[in-house]
XYZ file of C-alpha atoms in Angstrom:
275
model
C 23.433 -26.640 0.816
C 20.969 -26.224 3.387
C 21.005 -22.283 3.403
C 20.816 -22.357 -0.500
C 17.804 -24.136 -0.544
C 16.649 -22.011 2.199
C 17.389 -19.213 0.245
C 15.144 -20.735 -3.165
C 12.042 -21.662 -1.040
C 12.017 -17.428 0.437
C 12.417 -16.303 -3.256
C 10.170 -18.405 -4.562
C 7.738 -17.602 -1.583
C 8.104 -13.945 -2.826
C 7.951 -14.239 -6.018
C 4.318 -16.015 -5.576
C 3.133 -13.952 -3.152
C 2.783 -17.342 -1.188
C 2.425 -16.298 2.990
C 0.452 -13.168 1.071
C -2.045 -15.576 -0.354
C -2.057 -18.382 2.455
C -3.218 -15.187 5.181
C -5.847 -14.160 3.070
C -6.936 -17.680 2.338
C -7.337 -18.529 6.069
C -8.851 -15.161 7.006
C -11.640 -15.209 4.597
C -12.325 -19.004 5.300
C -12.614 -17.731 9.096
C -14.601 -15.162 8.742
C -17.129 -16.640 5.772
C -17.182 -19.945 7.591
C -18.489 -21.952 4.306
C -20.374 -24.747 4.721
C -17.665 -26.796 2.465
C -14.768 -25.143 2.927
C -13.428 -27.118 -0.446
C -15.240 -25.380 -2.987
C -15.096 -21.946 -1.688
C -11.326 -22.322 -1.746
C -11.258 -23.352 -4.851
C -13.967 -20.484 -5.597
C -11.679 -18.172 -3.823
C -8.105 -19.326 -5.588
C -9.946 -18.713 -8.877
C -11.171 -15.101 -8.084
C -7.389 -14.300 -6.790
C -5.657 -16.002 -9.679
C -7.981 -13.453 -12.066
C -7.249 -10.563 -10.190
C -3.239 -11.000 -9.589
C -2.473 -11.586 -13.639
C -3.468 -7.987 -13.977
C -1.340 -6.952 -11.217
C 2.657 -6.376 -11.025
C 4.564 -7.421 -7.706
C 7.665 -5.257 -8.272
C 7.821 -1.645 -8.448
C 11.117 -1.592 -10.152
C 9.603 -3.548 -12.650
C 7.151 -0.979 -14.323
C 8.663 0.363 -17.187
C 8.871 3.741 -17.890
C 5.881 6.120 -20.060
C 7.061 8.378 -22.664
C 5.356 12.150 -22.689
C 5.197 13.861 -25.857
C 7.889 15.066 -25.955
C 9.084 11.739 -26.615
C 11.379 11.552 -23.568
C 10.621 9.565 -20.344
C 8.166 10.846 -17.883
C 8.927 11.573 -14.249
C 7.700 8.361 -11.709
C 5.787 9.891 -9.095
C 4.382 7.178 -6.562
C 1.887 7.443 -3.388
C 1.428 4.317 -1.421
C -1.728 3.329 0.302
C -1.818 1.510 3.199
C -5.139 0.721 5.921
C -5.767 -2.513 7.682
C -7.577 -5.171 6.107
C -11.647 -4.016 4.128
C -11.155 -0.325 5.146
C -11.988 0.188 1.162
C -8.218 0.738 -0.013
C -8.316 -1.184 -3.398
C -12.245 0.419 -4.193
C -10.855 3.423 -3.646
C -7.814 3.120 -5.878
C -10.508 1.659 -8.325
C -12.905 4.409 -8.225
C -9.950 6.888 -8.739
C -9.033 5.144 -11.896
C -13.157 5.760 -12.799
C -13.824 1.982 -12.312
C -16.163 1.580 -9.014
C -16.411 -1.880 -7.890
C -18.010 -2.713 -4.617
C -16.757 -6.500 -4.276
C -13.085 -6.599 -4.457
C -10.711 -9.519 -3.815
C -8.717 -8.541 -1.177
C -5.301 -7.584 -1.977
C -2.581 -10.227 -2.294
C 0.715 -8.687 -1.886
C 1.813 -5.691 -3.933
C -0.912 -4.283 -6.508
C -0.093 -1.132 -8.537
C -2.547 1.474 -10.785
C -0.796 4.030 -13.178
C -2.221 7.112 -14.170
C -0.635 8.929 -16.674
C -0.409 12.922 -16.016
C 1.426 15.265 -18.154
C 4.621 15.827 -16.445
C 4.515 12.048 -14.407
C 3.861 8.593 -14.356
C 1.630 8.590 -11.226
C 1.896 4.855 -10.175
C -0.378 4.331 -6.838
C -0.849 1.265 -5.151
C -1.383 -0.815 -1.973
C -0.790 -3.448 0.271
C -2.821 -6.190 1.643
C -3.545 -5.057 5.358
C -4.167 -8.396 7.319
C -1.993 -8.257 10.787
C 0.477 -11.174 9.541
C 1.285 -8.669 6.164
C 1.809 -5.751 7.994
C 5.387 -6.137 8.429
C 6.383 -5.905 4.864
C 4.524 -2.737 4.387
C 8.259 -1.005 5.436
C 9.929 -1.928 2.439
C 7.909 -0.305 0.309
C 7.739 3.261 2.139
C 11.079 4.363 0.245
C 9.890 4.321 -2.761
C 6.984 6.371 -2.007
C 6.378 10.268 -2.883
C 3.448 10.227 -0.503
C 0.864 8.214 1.330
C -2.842 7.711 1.297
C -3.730 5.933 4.440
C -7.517 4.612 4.422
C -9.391 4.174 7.388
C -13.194 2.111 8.076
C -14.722 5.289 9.517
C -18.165 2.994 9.879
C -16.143 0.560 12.112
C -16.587 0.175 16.058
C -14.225 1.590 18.527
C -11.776 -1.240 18.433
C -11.453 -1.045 14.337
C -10.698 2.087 14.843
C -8.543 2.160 17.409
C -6.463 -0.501 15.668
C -6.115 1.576 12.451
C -5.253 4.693 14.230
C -2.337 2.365 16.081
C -1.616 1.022 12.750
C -0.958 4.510 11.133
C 1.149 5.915 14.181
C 3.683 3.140 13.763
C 3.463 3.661 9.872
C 4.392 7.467 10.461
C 7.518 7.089 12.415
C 9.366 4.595 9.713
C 12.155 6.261 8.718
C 11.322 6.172 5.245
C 7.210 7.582 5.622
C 8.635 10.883 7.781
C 8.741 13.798 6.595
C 6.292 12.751 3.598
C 3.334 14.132 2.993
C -0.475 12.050 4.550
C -3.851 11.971 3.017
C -6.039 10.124 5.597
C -9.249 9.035 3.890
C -12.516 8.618 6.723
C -13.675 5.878 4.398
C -17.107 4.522 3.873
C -19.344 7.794 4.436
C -22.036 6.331 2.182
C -22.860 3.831 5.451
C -25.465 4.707 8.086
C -22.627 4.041 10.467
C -20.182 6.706 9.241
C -18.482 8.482 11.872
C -17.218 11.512 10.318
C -13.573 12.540 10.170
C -13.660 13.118 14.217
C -12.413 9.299 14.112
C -8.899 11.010 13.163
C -8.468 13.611 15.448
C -6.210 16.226 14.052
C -4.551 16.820 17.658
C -3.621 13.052 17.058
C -2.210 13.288 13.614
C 0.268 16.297 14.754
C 1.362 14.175 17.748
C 2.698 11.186 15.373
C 3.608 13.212 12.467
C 7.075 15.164 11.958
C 7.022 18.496 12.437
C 6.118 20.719 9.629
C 4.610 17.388 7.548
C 1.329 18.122 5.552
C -1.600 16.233 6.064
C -5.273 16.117 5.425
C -8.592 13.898 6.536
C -11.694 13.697 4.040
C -14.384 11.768 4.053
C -14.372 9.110 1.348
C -16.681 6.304 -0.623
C -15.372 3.938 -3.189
C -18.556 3.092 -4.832
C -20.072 6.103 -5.991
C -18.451 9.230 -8.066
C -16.934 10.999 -4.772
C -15.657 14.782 -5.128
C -14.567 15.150 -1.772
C -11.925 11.932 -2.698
C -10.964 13.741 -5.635
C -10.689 17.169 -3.904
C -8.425 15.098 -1.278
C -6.148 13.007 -3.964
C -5.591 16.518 -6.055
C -4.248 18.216 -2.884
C -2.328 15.391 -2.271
C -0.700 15.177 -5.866
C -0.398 19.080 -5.709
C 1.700 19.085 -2.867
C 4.248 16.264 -3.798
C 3.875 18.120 -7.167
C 4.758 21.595 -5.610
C 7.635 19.607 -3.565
C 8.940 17.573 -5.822
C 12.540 17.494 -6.204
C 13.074 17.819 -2.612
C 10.746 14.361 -2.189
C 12.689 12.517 -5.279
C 15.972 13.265 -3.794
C 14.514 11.752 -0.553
C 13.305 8.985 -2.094
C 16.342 8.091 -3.817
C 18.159 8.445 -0.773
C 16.184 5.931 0.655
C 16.448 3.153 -2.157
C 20.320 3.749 -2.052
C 20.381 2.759 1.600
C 18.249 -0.076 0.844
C 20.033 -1.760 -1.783
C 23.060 -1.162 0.181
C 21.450 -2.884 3.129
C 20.180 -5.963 0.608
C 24.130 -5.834 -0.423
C 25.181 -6.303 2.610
C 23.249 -8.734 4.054
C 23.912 -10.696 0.748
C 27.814 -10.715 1.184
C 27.111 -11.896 5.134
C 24.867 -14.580 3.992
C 27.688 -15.622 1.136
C 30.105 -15.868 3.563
C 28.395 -17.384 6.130
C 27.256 -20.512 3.539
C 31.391 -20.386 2.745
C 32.531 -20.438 6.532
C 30.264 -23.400 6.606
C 31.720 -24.931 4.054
């Protein structure tokens, strides 16, 4: 009985989004420091409940587009990852030609579609607090490509931590071999450090050999062609590669629902060895 109702309160945690939302309740409450800390969580609750209505948690769950042709178009996904207010969601936002320069931080999995002729380009990302990290993983097989976004205004430890961040992104399993867009985000700032902040000596010593990358400078809040330049080479080279990438990726979901099987049946028996 005891497991069962463990096993309710973690579904019910992810289907809410619940530890999502409680780290990025006490983050921004740490770091705004309101005077009544009350009302801006009530503030705060309001603004997220807006945003996540909009949003779907599941990528399985999107349904499928139809091209012209009437018949269903090819999913093509790219995943976006960064730690947390490197820009990820403004940039997503300014991609889909809506710039908006004071976004609610991401509460667990938020997805864009744009539809292309031959795909159904879904991109999306994750929140990036520390405590949220570790979920990023079970996302990566379902991915085409990534987009990883890095504060390249930031100080040396922001940085630093991104850069760390990204390396142990690009040796999961499911992210080799893939191909990277880093975006040097927020070039519109006085602070801006230029691409240097990913060195490319760096990015071949973490990536798989032969994987394709690119840095560009980005900005979320103005119309950006170097972003666009930097998205369409992306999309062009999962494009170009594209069978070869589907076949990985469903690979990779195989030997994840086999794993979710598995740990199922262990968990079933378990509860009935207890029994």
């Amino acid at each position: 009985m005891a497991s069962s109702e463990e096993e309710k309160r973690v579904a019910y945690c992810k289907e809410h989004n619940v530890h999502h939302l409680f780290e990025l309740l006490a983050s921004r409450l740490l770091v705004e420091r309101p005077a009544n800390p009350f009302d801006y969580l009530r503030e705060l609750l309001v603004n997220v409940e807006k945003s996540e209505k909009k949003k779907a948690h599941d990528p399985t769950l999107i349904p499928s587009v139809e091209g012209s042709d009437g018949k269903p178009l090819r999913k093509l996904t790219l995943g976006t990852f960064g730690i947390n207010n490197a820009g990820k969601t403004t940039i997503i936002s300014a991609l889909g030609g809506c710039i908006e320069m004071n976004h609610v931080p991401t509460v667990g999995f938020s997805p864009s579609r744009f539809q292309m002729e031959k795909f159904d380009l879904c991109v999306f990302d994750l929140g990036g607090g520390a405590n949220f990290r570790g979920i990023w993983g079970h996302y990566f097989h379902d991915c085409h490509g990534f987009m990883f976004v890095v504060d390249a205004a930031a100080d040396d430890a922001i940085i630093q931590e991104s850069l760390d961040v990204l390396r142990g992104m690009t040796q999961h399993k499911y992210a080799r071999g893939k191909p990277l867009l880093v975006l040097a985000n927020k070039k519109d700032l006085k602070s801006f450090r230029g691409v240097e902040v990913v060195p490319d000596e760096f990015l071949k010593e973490i990536l798989q050999e032969g994987s394709l990358y690119r840095v560009v400078p980005s900005c979320g809040i103005e119309e950006d062609k170097e972003l666009e330049k930097g998205v369409e080479w992306l999309l062009d080279v999962v494009m170009k590669d594209f069978d070869t990438l589907e076949e990985l990726v469903q690979r990779h979901t195989q030997e994840v629902k086999a794993e979710a099987k598995r740990k199922a049946e262990e968990r079933l028996a378990a509860i009935r060895n207890s029994a």
